[in-house]
mmCIF file of C-alpha atoms in Angstrom:
data_model
loop_
_atom_site.group_PDB
_atom_site.id
_atom_site.type_symbol
_atom_site.label_atom_id
_atom_site.label_comp_id
_atom_site.label_asym_id
_atom_site.label_seq_id
_atom_site.Cartn_x
_atom_site.Cartn_y
_atom_site.Cartn_z
ATOM 1 C CA UNK X 1 -66.235 -25.378 39.759
ATOM 2 C CA UNK X 2 -63.408 -25.734 37.190
ATOM 3 C CA UNK X 3 -65.537 -23.951 34.577
ATOM 4 C CA UNK X 4 -66.185 -21.135 37.039
ATOM 5 C CA UNK X 5 -62.462 -20.962 37.746
ATOM 6 C CA UNK X 6 -61.666 -20.473 34.065
ATOM 7 C CA UNK X 7 -64.410 -17.856 33.726
ATOM 8 C CA UNK X 8 -63.199 -15.887 36.763
ATOM 9 C CA UNK X 9 -59.503 -16.161 35.913
ATOM 10 C CA UNK X 10 -57.725 -13.142 34.453
ATOM 11 C CA UNK X 11 -54.184 -12.701 33.204
ATOM 12 C CA UNK X 12 -53.362 -10.705 36.337
ATOM 13 C CA UNK X 13 -54.548 -13.525 38.618
ATOM 14 C CA UNK X 14 -52.364 -16.079 36.822
ATOM 15 C CA UNK X 15 -49.370 -13.734 37.068
ATOM 16 C CA UNK X 16 -50.087 -13.063 40.756
ATOM 17 C CA UNK X 17 -50.264 -16.797 41.419
ATOM 18 C CA UNK X 18 -46.969 -17.399 39.641
ATOM 19 C CA UNK X 19 -45.257 -14.499 41.442
ATOM 20 C CA UNK X 20 -46.554 -15.798 44.781
ATOM 21 C CA UNK X 21 -45.177 -19.275 44.053
ATOM 22 C CA UNK X 22 -41.862 -17.845 42.878
ATOM 23 C CA UNK X 23 -41.620 -15.584 45.915
ATOM 24 C CA UNK X 24 -42.246 -18.494 48.243
ATOM 25 C CA UNK X 25 -39.612 -20.717 46.679
ATOM 26 C CA UNK X 26 -36.886 -18.141 46.091
ATOM 27 C CA UNK X 27 -37.265 -16.614 49.537
ATOM 28 C CA UNK X 28 -37.080 -19.733 51.669
ATOM 29 C CA UNK X 29 -36.450 -22.972 49.765
ATOM 30 C CA UNK X 30 -32.787 -22.460 50.503
ATOM 31 C CA UNK X 31 -33.525 -22.753 54.238
ATOM 32 C CA UNK X 32 -34.736 -26.345 53.883
ATOM 33 C CA UNK X 33 -31.731 -27.197 51.792
ATOM 34 C CA UNK X 34 -29.388 -25.615 54.325
ATOM 35 C CA UNK X 35 -31.114 -27.377 57.251
ATOM 36 C CA UNK X 36 -30.998 -30.704 55.414
ATOM 37 C CA UNK X 37 -27.303 -30.344 54.626
ATOM 38 C CA UNK X 38 -26.492 -29.349 58.209
ATOM 39 C CA UNK X 39 -28.311 -32.447 59.471
ATOM 40 C CA UNK X 40 -26.570 -34.745 56.991
ATOM 41 C CA UNK X 41 -29.726 -35.752 55.104
ATOM 42 C CA UNK X 42 -29.389 -37.461 51.742
ATOM 43 C CA UNK X 43 -30.409 -35.759 48.500
ATOM 44 C CA UNK X 44 -33.363 -38.143 48.359
ATOM 45 C CA UNK X 45 -34.557 -37.134 51.820
ATOM 46 C CA UNK X 46 -34.215 -33.434 50.996
ATOM 47 C CA UNK X 47 -36.124 -33.794 47.712
ATOM 48 C CA UNK X 48 -38.826 -35.790 49.536
ATOM 49 C CA UNK X 49 -39.040 -32.977 52.097
ATOM 50 C CA UNK X 50 -39.583 -30.427 49.301
ATOM 51 C CA UNK X 51 -42.091 -32.732 47.588
ATOM 52 C CA UNK X 52 -44.150 -33.221 50.747
ATOM 53 C CA UNK X 53 -44.321 -29.501 51.472
ATOM 54 C CA UNK X 54 -45.144 -28.575 47.879
ATOM 55 C CA UNK X 55 -47.884 -31.180 47.437
ATOM 56 C CA UNK X 56 -49.439 -30.209 50.759
ATOM 57 C CA UNK X 57 -49.396 -26.523 49.849
ATOM 58 C CA UNK X 58 -50.856 -27.276 46.414
ATOM 59 C CA UNK X 59 -53.751 -29.393 47.678
ATOM 60 C CA UNK X 60 -54.632 -27.069 50.570
ATOM 61 C CA UNK X 61 -54.328 -23.825 48.572
ATOM 62 C CA UNK X 62 -56.470 -25.116 45.710
ATOM 63 C CA UNK X 63 -58.988 -26.908 47.925
ATOM 64 C CA UNK X 64 -59.544 -24.136 50.476
ATOM 65 C CA UNK X 65 -59.640 -21.371 47.867
ATOM 66 C CA UNK X 66 -62.272 -23.202 45.831
ATOM 67 C CA UNK X 67 -64.230 -24.222 48.924
ATOM 68 C CA UNK X 68 -64.543 -20.676 50.270
ATOM 69 C CA UNK X 69 -64.108 -18.679 47.028
ATOM 70 C CA UNK X 70 -61.433 -16.784 48.911
ATOM 71 C CA UNK X 71 -57.714 -16.398 48.163
ATOM 72 C CA UNK X 72 -56.327 -18.798 50.771
ATOM 73 C CA UNK X 73 -52.610 -19.385 50.190
ATOM 74 C CA UNK X 74 -50.780 -22.018 52.214
ATOM 75 C CA UNK X 75 -47.027 -21.938 52.711
ATOM 76 C CA UNK X 76 -44.420 -24.002 54.475
ATOM 77 C CA UNK X 77 -43.119 -22.755 57.794
ATOM 78 C CA UNK X 78 -40.200 -20.497 56.839
ATOM 79 C CA UNK X 79 -39.257 -19.625 60.440
ATOM 80 C CA UNK X 80 -39.696 -23.314 61.236
ATOM 81 C CA UNK X 81 -37.135 -24.188 58.579
ATOM 82 C CA UNK X 82 -34.835 -21.545 60.034
ATOM 83 C CA UNK X 83 -35.274 -23.116 63.471
ATOM 84 C CA UNK X 84 -34.294 -26.513 62.050
ATOM 85 C CA UNK X 85 -30.959 -25.224 60.737
ATOM 86 C CA UNK X 86 -29.805 -25.046 64.332
ATOM 87 C CA UNK X 87 -32.006 -27.709 65.914
ATOM 88 C CA UNK X 88 -31.946 -30.567 63.396
ATOM 89 C CA UNK X 89 -28.204 -31.418 63.489
ATOM 90 C CA UNK X 90 -27.491 -33.957 66.200
ATOM 91 C CA UNK X 91 -31.115 -35.161 66.361
ATOM 92 C CA UNK X 92 -31.867 -38.524 64.697
ATOM 93 C CA UNK X 93 -34.060 -37.862 61.672
ATOM 94 C CA UNK X 94 -36.747 -40.282 62.849
ATOM 95 C CA UNK X 95 -37.033 -38.338 66.119
ATOM 96 C CA UNK X 96 -37.271 -35.061 64.192
ATOM 97 C CA UNK X 97 -40.120 -36.567 62.133
ATOM 98 C CA UNK X 98 -41.848 -37.549 65.367
ATOM 99 C CA UNK X 99 -41.508 -33.959 66.604
ATOM 100 C CA UNK X 100 -42.962 -32.696 63.297
ATOM 101 C CA UNK X 101 -45.970 -34.964 63.777
ATOM 102 C CA UNK X 102 -46.450 -33.877 67.377
ATOM 103 C CA UNK X 103 -46.450 -30.192 66.414
ATOM 104 C CA UNK X 104 -48.887 -30.876 63.553
ATOM 105 C CA UNK X 105 -51.187 -32.880 65.831
ATOM 106 C CA UNK X 106 -51.234 -29.996 68.314
ATOM 107 C CA UNK X 107 -52.172 -27.570 65.515
ATOM 108 C CA UNK X 108 -54.905 -29.934 64.326
ATOM 109 C CA UNK X 109 -56.248 -30.145 67.867
ATOM 110 C CA UNK X 110 -56.324 -26.341 68.111
ATOM 111 C CA UNK X 111 -58.307 -26.194 64.894
ATOM 112 C CA UNK X 112 -60.804 -28.906 65.853
ATOM 113 C CA UNK X 113 -61.462 -27.469 69.310
ATOM 114 C CA UNK X 114 -61.500 -23.831 68.216
ATOM 115 C CA UNK X 115 -58.925 -23.062 70.904
ATOM 116 C CA UNK X 116 -56.487 -21.230 68.603
ATOM 117 C CA UNK X 117 -57.373 -17.725 69.780
ATOM 118 C CA UNK X 118 -57.572 -18.745 73.440
ATOM 119 C CA UNK X 119 -54.217 -20.528 73.307
ATOM 120 C CA UNK X 120 -52.332 -17.645 71.716
ATOM 121 C CA UNK X 121 -53.581 -15.241 74.370
ATOM 122 C CA UNK X 122 -51.264 -17.022 76.826
ATOM 123 C CA UNK X 123 -48.217 -16.149 74.690
ATOM 124 C CA UNK X 124 -47.874 -12.360 74.470
ATOM 125 C CA UNK X 125 -47.451 -11.200 70.885
ATOM 126 C CA UNK X 126 -44.271 -9.334 71.768
ATOM 127 C CA UNK X 127 -42.599 -12.509 73.066
ATOM 128 C CA UNK X 128 -43.694 -14.529 70.041
ATOM 129 C CA UNK X 129 -42.264 -11.831 67.754
ATOM 130 C CA UNK X 130 -39.019 -11.734 69.750
ATOM 131 C CA UNK X 131 -38.772 -15.531 69.542
ATOM 132 C CA UNK X 132 -39.163 -15.373 65.773
ATOM 133 C CA UNK X 133 -36.556 -12.606 65.437
ATOM 134 C CA UNK X 134 -34.105 -14.506 67.636
ATOM 135 C CA UNK X 135 -34.465 -17.710 65.624
ATOM 136 C CA UNK X 136 -33.877 -15.847 62.361
ATOM 137 C CA UNK X 137 -31.109 -13.565 63.668
ATOM 138 C CA UNK X 138 -28.389 -16.222 63.596
ATOM 139 C CA UNK X 139 -29.085 -16.874 59.931
ATOM 140 C CA UNK X 140 -29.298 -13.164 59.126
ATOM 141 C CA UNK X 141 -25.868 -12.301 60.484
ATOM 142 C CA UNK X 142 -24.297 -15.235 58.626
ATOM 143 C CA UNK X 143 -24.182 -13.124 55.455
ATOM 144 C CA UNK X 144 -21.595 -10.818 57.021
ATOM 145 C CA UNK X 145 -19.416 -13.753 58.029
ATOM 146 C CA UNK X 146 -19.713 -15.053 54.471
ATOM 147 C CA UNK X 147 -18.205 -11.766 53.234
ATOM 148 C CA UNK X 148 -14.881 -12.875 54.713
ATOM 149 C CA UNK X 149 -14.933 -16.015 52.559
ATOM 150 C CA UNK X 150 -16.229 -14.683 49.218
ATOM 151 C CA UNK X 151 -16.487 -10.871 49.386
ATOM 152 C CA UNK X 152 -17.220 -10.200 45.709
ATOM 153 C CA UNK X 153 -20.024 -12.745 45.498
ATOM 154 C CA UNK X 154 -21.712 -11.829 48.786
ATOM 155 C CA UNK X 155 -21.336 -8.049 48.482
ATOM 156 C CA UNK X 156 -22.564 -8.193 44.891
ATOM 157 C CA UNK X 157 -25.702 -9.987 46.068
ATOM 158 C CA UNK X 158 -26.134 -7.613 49.008
ATOM 159 C CA UNK X 159 -25.996 -4.405 46.971
ATOM 160 C CA UNK X 160 -28.125 -5.830 44.161
ATOM 161 C CA UNK X 161 -30.709 -6.708 46.807
ATOM 162 C CA UNK X 162 -30.693 -3.132 48.107
ATOM 163 C CA UNK X 163 -31.008 -1.692 44.594
ATOM 164 C CA UNK X 164 -33.919 -3.982 43.745
ATOM 165 C CA UNK X 165 -35.515 -3.281 47.116
ATOM 166 C CA UNK X 166 -35.728 0.362 46.138
ATOM 167 C CA UNK X 167 -36.825 -0.115 42.528
ATOM 168 C CA UNK X 168 -38.855 -3.359 42.594
ATOM 169 C CA UNK X 169 -39.220 -4.633 46.190
ATOM 170 C CA UNK X 170 -41.188 -7.734 45.243
ATOM 171 C CA UNK X 171 -38.276 -9.059 43.189
ATOM 172 C CA UNK X 172 -35.420 -8.075 45.518
ATOM 173 C CA UNK X 173 -34.615 -11.620 46.687
ATOM 174 C CA UNK X 174 -34.953 -13.036 43.188
ATOM 175 C CA UNK X 175 -32.647 -10.322 41.833
ATOM 176 C CA UNK X 176 -30.010 -11.080 44.464
ATOM 177 C CA UNK X 177 -30.248 -14.791 43.637
ATOM 178 C CA UNK X 178 -29.788 -14.157 39.899
ATOM 179 C CA UNK X 179 -26.822 -11.849 40.519
ATOM 180 C CA UNK X 180 -25.289 -14.445 42.820
ATOM 181 C CA UNK X 181 -25.669 -17.190 40.213
ATOM 182 C CA UNK X 182 -24.060 -14.974 37.529
ATOM 183 C CA UNK X 183 -21.119 -14.061 39.780
ATOM 184 C CA UNK X 184 -20.656 -17.690 40.858
ATOM 185 C CA UNK X 185 -20.635 -18.730 37.191
ATOM 186 C CA UNK X 186 -18.041 -16.081 36.326
ATOM 187 C CA UNK X 187 -15.769 -17.350 39.098
ATOM 188 C CA UNK X 188 -16.299 -20.997 38.132
ATOM 189 C CA UNK X 189 -18.031 -21.890 41.396
ATOM 190 C CA UNK X 190 -21.068 -23.694 39.977
ATOM 191 C CA UNK X 191 -21.011 -27.486 39.877
ATOM 192 C CA UNK X 192 -23.858 -28.961 37.819
ATOM 193 C CA UNK X 193 -22.334 -32.429 37.573
ATOM 194 C CA UNK X 194 -25.130 -33.872 39.720
ATOM 195 C CA UNK X 195 -27.926 -31.829 38.150
ATOM 196 C CA UNK X 196 -30.634 -33.349 35.979
ATOM 197 C CA UNK X 197 -34.365 -33.174 35.376
ATOM 198 C CA UNK X 198 -35.772 -35.714 37.819
ATOM 199 C CA UNK X 199 -39.079 -36.291 39.517
ATOM 200 C CA UNK X 200 -39.168 -36.283 43.291
ATOM 201 C CA UNK X 201 -39.590 -39.688 44.928
ATOM 202 C CA UNK X 202 -41.292 -39.658 48.353
ATOM 203 C CA UNK X 203 -39.103 -41.197 51.061
ATOM 204 C CA UNK X 204 -40.885 -42.602 54.116
ATOM 205 C CA UNK X 205 -39.221 -42.226 57.508
ATOM 206 C CA UNK X 206 -40.764 -44.124 60.411
ATOM 207 C CA UNK X 207 -41.229 -41.608 63.233
ATOM 208 C CA UNK X 208 -40.003 -41.969 66.774
ATOM 209 C CA UNK X 209 -40.069 -39.621 69.731
ATOM 210 C CA UNK X 210 -37.616 -38.457 72.355
ATOM 211 C CA UNK X 211 -37.911 -35.881 75.097
ATOM 212 C CA UNK X 212 -35.093 -33.810 73.577
ATOM 213 C CA UNK X 213 -36.673 -33.669 70.112
ATOM 214 C CA UNK X 214 -40.093 -32.723 71.495
ATOM 215 C CA UNK X 215 -38.634 -29.916 73.596
ATOM 216 C CA UNK X 216 -36.080 -28.562 71.115
ATOM 217 C CA UNK X 217 -38.087 -29.049 67.891
ATOM 218 C CA UNK X 218 -41.737 -29.961 68.477
ATOM 219 C CA UNK X 219 -42.846 -27.275 70.931
ATOM 220 C CA UNK X 220 -40.904 -24.362 69.344
ATOM 221 C CA UNK X 221 -42.133 -25.436 65.892
ATOM 222 C CA UNK X 222 -45.725 -25.351 67.131
ATOM 223 C CA UNK X 223 -45.370 -21.940 68.805
ATOM 224 C CA UNK X 224 -43.569 -20.368 65.848
ATOM 225 C CA UNK X 225 -46.076 -21.732 63.323
ATOM 226 C CA UNK X 226 -49.095 -20.479 65.240
ATOM 227 C CA UNK X 227 -47.621 -17.112 66.203
ATOM 228 C CA UNK X 228 -45.653 -16.169 63.103
ATOM 229 C CA UNK X 229 -47.741 -17.670 60.299
ATOM 230 C CA UNK X 230 -51.297 -18.561 61.215
ATOM 231 C CA UNK X 231 -51.945 -15.325 63.093
ATOM 232 C CA UNK X 232 -50.454 -13.029 60.400
ATOM 233 C CA UNK X 233 -52.142 -15.087 57.676
ATOM 234 C CA UNK X 234 -55.570 -14.552 59.217
ATOM 235 C CA UNK X 235 -54.743 -10.868 59.680
ATOM 236 C CA UNK X 236 -53.948 -10.523 55.964
ATOM 237 C CA UNK X 237 -57.247 -12.135 54.970
ATOM 238 C CA UNK X 238 -59.283 -9.965 57.297
ATOM 239 C CA UNK X 239 -57.426 -6.815 56.274
ATOM 240 C CA UNK X 240 -58.499 -7.507 52.684
ATOM 241 C CA UNK X 241 -62.114 -7.984 53.764
ATOM 242 C CA UNK X 242 -62.315 -11.806 53.861
ATOM 243 C CA UNK X 243 -63.888 -12.880 57.165
ATOM 244 C CA UNK X 244 -63.205 -16.610 57.173
ATOM 245 C CA UNK X 245 -63.502 -18.786 60.281
ATOM 246 C CA UNK X 246 -60.096 -19.798 61.580
ATOM 247 C CA UNK X 247 -60.915 -23.327 62.727
ATOM 248 C CA UNK X 248 -61.410 -25.089 59.356
ATOM 249 C CA UNK X 249 -58.279 -23.455 57.915
ATOM 250 C CA UNK X 250 -56.121 -24.449 60.878
ATOM 251 C CA UNK X 251 -57.629 -27.948 60.987
ATOM 252 C CA UNK X 252 -57.002 -28.566 57.278
ATOM 253 C CA UNK X 253 -53.362 -27.473 57.349
ATOM 254 C CA UNK X 254 -52.755 -29.346 60.598
ATOM 255 C CA UNK X 255 -54.147 -32.582 59.163
ATOM 256 C CA UNK X 256 -52.182 -32.206 55.910
ATOM 257 C CA UNK X 257 -48.990 -31.529 57.896
ATOM 258 C CA UNK X 258 -49.586 -34.581 60.074
ATOM 259 C CA UNK X 259 -50.117 -36.905 57.090
ATOM 260 C CA UNK X 260 -47.105 -35.596 55.171
ATOM 261 C CA UNK X 261 -44.673 -35.409 58.108
ATOM 262 C CA UNK X 262 -43.241 -38.944 57.589
ATOM 263 C CA UNK X 263 -42.129 -37.806 54.129
ATOM 264 C CA UNK X 264 -40.267 -34.817 55.593
ATOM 265 C CA UNK X 265 -42.853 -32.039 55.892
ATOM 266 C CA UNK X 266 -42.113 -29.921 58.946
ATOM 267 C CA UNK X 267 -45.428 -28.092 58.561
ATOM 268 C CA UNK X 268 -47.598 -26.075 56.198
ATOM 269 C CA UNK X 269 -49.643 -23.145 57.469
ATOM 270 C CA UNK X 270 -51.410 -19.986 56.409
ATOM 271 C CA UNK X 271 -49.163 -17.720 54.364
ATOM 272 C CA UNK X 272 -48.798 -13.997 54.958
ATOM 273 C CA UNK X 273 -46.610 -12.461 52.235
ATOM 274 C CA UNK X 274 -47.772 -14.715 49.397
ATOM 275 C CA UNK X 275 -51.361 -14.499 50.680
ATOM 276 C CA UNK X 276 -51.103 -10.723 50.408
ATOM 277 C CA UNK X 277 -49.924 -11.033 46.788
ATOM 278 C CA UNK X 278 -52.966 -13.119 45.831
ATOM 279 C CA UNK X 279 -55.495 -11.231 47.971
ATOM 280 C CA UNK X 280 -54.511 -7.732 46.882
ATOM 281 C CA UNK X 281 -55.999 -5.591 44.093
ATOM 282 C CA UNK X 282 -53.119 -6.406 41.729
ATOM 283 C CA UNK X 283 -54.337 -10.018 41.578
ATOM 284 C CA UNK X 284 -57.797 -9.066 40.299
ATOM 285 C CA UNK X 285 -59.864 -5.860 40.407
ATOM 286 C CA UNK X 286 -62.860 -7.841 41.689
ATOM 287 C CA UNK X 287 -62.303 -9.118 45.273
ATOM 288 C CA UNK X 288 -64.772 -11.951 44.641
ATOM 289 C CA UNK X 289 -62.517 -13.350 41.908
ATOM 290 C CA UNK X 290 -59.144 -13.075 43.612
ATOM 291 C CA UNK X 291 -59.467 -16.652 44.806
ATOM 292 C CA UNK X 292 -58.336 -17.633 41.309
ATOM 293 C CA UNK X 293 -54.856 -16.239 42.008
ATOM 294 C CA UNK X 294 -54.511 -18.531 45.034
ATOM 295 C CA UNK X 295 -55.744 -21.497 43.003
ATOM 296 C CA UNK X 296 -53.147 -20.831 40.308
ATOM 297 C CA UNK X 297 -50.481 -20.423 42.991
ATOM 298 C CA UNK X 298 -51.438 -23.857 44.313
ATOM 299 C CA UNK X 299 -51.285 -25.399 40.847
ATOM 300 C CA UNK X 300 -47.818 -23.932 40.313
ATOM 301 C CA UNK X 301 -46.789 -25.337 43.726
ATOM 302 C CA UNK X 302 -47.879 -28.773 42.550
ATOM 303 C CA UNK X 303 -45.819 -28.621 39.369
ATOM 304 C CA UNK X 304 -42.751 -27.426 41.262
ATOM 305 C CA UNK X 305 -43.193 -30.144 43.880
ATOM 306 C CA UNK X 306 -43.106 -32.908 41.288
ATOM 307 C CA UNK X 307 -39.573 -31.800 40.440
ATOM 308 C CA UNK X 308 -38.394 -31.595 44.043
ATOM 309 C CA UNK X 309 -35.321 -33.697 43.221
ATOM 310 C CA UNK X 310 -34.363 -31.216 40.511
ATOM 311 C CA UNK X 311 -34.740 -28.281 42.900
ATOM 312 C CA UNK X 312 -32.568 -30.015 45.508
ATOM 313 C CA UNK X 313 -29.870 -30.781 42.918
ATOM 314 C CA UNK X 314 -30.022 -27.188 41.673
ATOM 315 C CA UNK X 315 -29.252 -25.753 45.097
ATOM 316 C CA UNK X 316 -26.511 -28.372 45.591
ATOM 317 C CA UNK X 317 -24.761 -26.864 42.563
ATOM 318 C CA UNK X 318 -24.441 -23.469 44.258
ATOM 319 C CA UNK X 319 -21.449 -22.444 46.439
ATOM 320 C CA UNK X 320 -22.214 -22.398 50.167
ATOM 321 C CA UNK X 321 -21.652 -18.630 50.420
ATOM 322 C CA UNK X 322 -24.413 -18.046 47.870
ATOM 323 C CA UNK X 323 -26.824 -20.270 49.793
ATOM 324 C CA UNK X 324 -26.013 -18.536 53.085
ATOM 325 C CA UNK X 325 -26.328 -15.061 51.571
ATOM 326 C CA UNK X 326 -29.654 -15.605 49.847
ATOM 327 C CA UNK X 327 -31.113 -17.170 53.006
ATOM 328 C CA UNK X 328 -30.021 -14.171 55.077
ATOM 329 C CA UNK X 329 -31.370 -11.642 52.567
ATOM 330 C CA UNK X 330 -34.687 -13.459 52.355
ATOM 331 C CA UNK X 331 -35.107 -13.164 56.132
ATOM 332 C CA UNK X 332 -34.182 -9.495 56.631
ATOM 333 C CA UNK X 333 -37.798 -8.384 56.411
ATOM 334 C CA UNK X 334 -38.974 -11.019 58.881
ATOM 335 C CA UNK X 335 -36.217 -10.132 61.352
ATOM 336 C CA UNK X 336 -37.062 -6.425 61.150
ATOM 337 C CA UNK X 337 -40.775 -7.074 61.498
ATOM 338 C CA UNK X 338 -40.206 -9.360 64.469
ATOM 339 C CA UNK X 339 -38.039 -6.827 66.288
ATOM 340 C CA UNK X 340 -40.502 -4.025 65.590
ATOM 341 C CA UNK X 341 -43.433 -6.000 66.984
ATOM 342 C CA UNK X 342 -41.374 -7.188 69.945
ATOM 343 C CA UNK X 343 -40.527 -3.663 71.064
ATOM 344 C CA UNK X 344 -43.959 -2.062 70.609
ATOM 345 C CA UNK X 345 -45.314 -2.614 74.120
ATOM 346 C CA UNK X 346 -43.230 -0.690 76.698
ATOM 347 C CA UNK X 347 -44.458 -2.911 79.547
ATOM 348 C CA UNK X 348 -43.255 -6.052 77.729
ATOM 349 C CA UNK X 349 -40.146 -4.603 76.103
ATOM 350 C CA UNK X 350 -37.583 -5.962 78.573
ATOM 351 C CA UNK X 351 -39.088 -9.444 78.566
ATOM 352 C CA UNK X 352 -39.166 -9.413 74.757
ATOM 353 C CA UNK X 353 -35.534 -8.290 74.642
ATOM 354 C CA UNK X 354 -34.480 -11.146 76.917
ATOM 355 C CA UNK X 355 -36.480 -13.592 74.790
ATOM 356 C CA UNK X 356 -34.668 -12.334 71.705
ATOM 357 C CA UNK X 357 -31.199 -12.410 73.284
ATOM 358 C CA UNK X 358 -31.523 -15.915 74.734
ATOM 359 C CA UNK X 359 -32.958 -17.282 71.492
ATOM 360 C CA UNK X 360 -30.330 -15.566 69.346
ATOM 361 C CA UNK X 361 -27.522 -16.818 71.598
ATOM 362 C CA UNK X 362 -27.864 -20.387 70.346
ATOM 363 C CA UNK X 363 -27.892 -21.667 73.935
ATOM 364 C CA UNK X 364 -28.313 -25.424 74.292
ATOM 365 C CA UNK X 365 -28.902 -26.754 77.785
ATOM 366 C CA UNK X 366 -29.694 -30.399 78.641
ATOM 367 C CA UNK X 367 -30.145 -31.057 74.948
ATOM 368 C CA UNK X 368 -32.822 -28.366 74.627
ATOM 369 C CA UNK X 369 -32.346 -25.652 71.991
ATOM 370 C CA UNK X 370 -32.385 -21.897 72.517
ATOM 371 C CA UNK X 371 -35.847 -21.297 71.021
ATOM 372 C CA UNK X 372 -37.685 -22.792 73.988
ATOM 373 C CA UNK X 373 -35.237 -21.363 76.528
ATOM 374 C CA UNK X 374 -35.820 -17.921 75.035
ATOM 375 C CA UNK X 375 -39.579 -18.259 75.420
ATOM 376 C CA UNK X 376 -39.225 -19.578 78.977
ATOM 377 C CA UNK X 377 -36.854 -16.752 79.890
ATOM 378 C CA UNK X 378 -39.196 -14.137 78.449
ATOM 379 C CA UNK X 379 -42.301 -15.476 80.201
ATOM 380 C CA UNK X 380 -40.410 -15.771 83.496
ATOM 381 C CA UNK X 381 -39.110 -12.200 83.149
ATOM 382 C CA UNK X 382 -42.590 -10.911 82.381
ATOM 383 C CA UNK X 383 -44.047 -12.757 85.366
ATOM 384 C CA UNK X 384 -41.397 -11.397 87.759
ATOM 385 C CA UNK X 385 -41.717 -7.809 86.533
ATOM 386 C CA UNK X 386 -45.517 -7.910 86.720
ATOM 387 C CA UNK X 387 -45.683 -9.599 90.128
ATOM 388 C CA UNK X 388 -46.978 -7.332 92.831
ATOM 389 C CA UNK X 389 -44.519 -6.351 95.494
ATOM 390 C CA UNK X 390 -45.708 -7.081 99.053
ATOM 391 C CA UNK X 391 -47.093 -4.236 101.059
#
C-alpha cells in the first residue's frame, strides 16, 4: 500500500493535504486553547488535549483513506470545542473527561448498530442547525466586544479577513491571523518568554461522571458531533461521488475518541470543510487518487500533534483579543450556515428560532447548560405547534 500511495501521489494532493491540515488548525485550534484557559487547565493538559486530537485524526484519516481508497478526512469537533468554552468552566476536569467518554461511547454504539440515520431522524435538521448556530453565536459576537479593548488590532484583523475572503477565501482566516500577529508585534503585545520547541507529553486524567456533566457536556457534545459533523461529512463524500457506508466510519472515530478521551480528546469525527478540500478536483484530477490528499493531511496532523506543547505555548504568547478575534472569524461561516439551514423549513422556523435564542442566551438552570435547554425548548415548541387541536 505505501508503494501505491507514492505512485498515486501528485504535487497537488500533497498541497491539498497540507492546506487541509493548516485550515483545520488555524480555524479552530484557538477554540481548544480558549476553552482550556477558561476552565483553568494547565499548559500540560492543554498540550495533551491537542496531542490526543491530532494523533487520533492522523491515525483515522490515514487508516480509513487507505482502507477504502477514498479521501476520508477526520477532524476534531470544532462546535464541540466552542460548546466547551461555556460549559467546561466550573466542571471538574475529571467529570468533563467522563462526559467526553460517554459521548464517544454513544457514537460508537450508533456506528456498531447502524442506528445513526434512524437516530438523527428524531432530531429535525433545522433544530440541530439552530443548536449549532446558538452555541457558536456567543463566540462570534465576542469579536465586537473585543473592539472596545483593542480596536486597531481587532479591526485590522476583521478587515483583512474580509479582503482575503473576497480575493482568496480559503486563506481568509490564516490571513487574519497573520495580520493580527504582525499588529500585536508592532504594539509589543507578544510574549514568547514561555515559548520553545517541545514535544507534547500525554497527560492521563482518570474519568468520573456526574449528572451535571452528562447533561451539560455529554449529551450536547453527542448531538452536535452527529448533527454538525458526521452528517455534513457524509454529505461531502457522497456529493463527490464516494458512496461509503456510514457505520464503519462512525464506529472507527467513536472508538478512537473513546480511547483518547482520558488524554483530553473531546471527540474526533468526519470533517466537512477539510474533507471537501481533499475530495475536490483541486486535490487530484483523478477521483480514484484523491485519497492520497487525505493520507497526506493525516500525516501532517501527526507531525503537528507531536509538537502539541509548542502549539499551546504559541497561542499563550498571543494577546487575548487576538485569540478571541480569530476564533470569532473562524466561526462566521458556520454560524451563517447554521442559521440558513435552521430557517429553511417554514413549518419548523419558529421552533428553530427558539432553539437558537435559548442556546445563544447562555442560560444555565440546575447546573445544566444552554445547549441542552435550547434543544429541549425547540422540540417542545415543535411538538406543541404540531399537536392537533381538539375538534
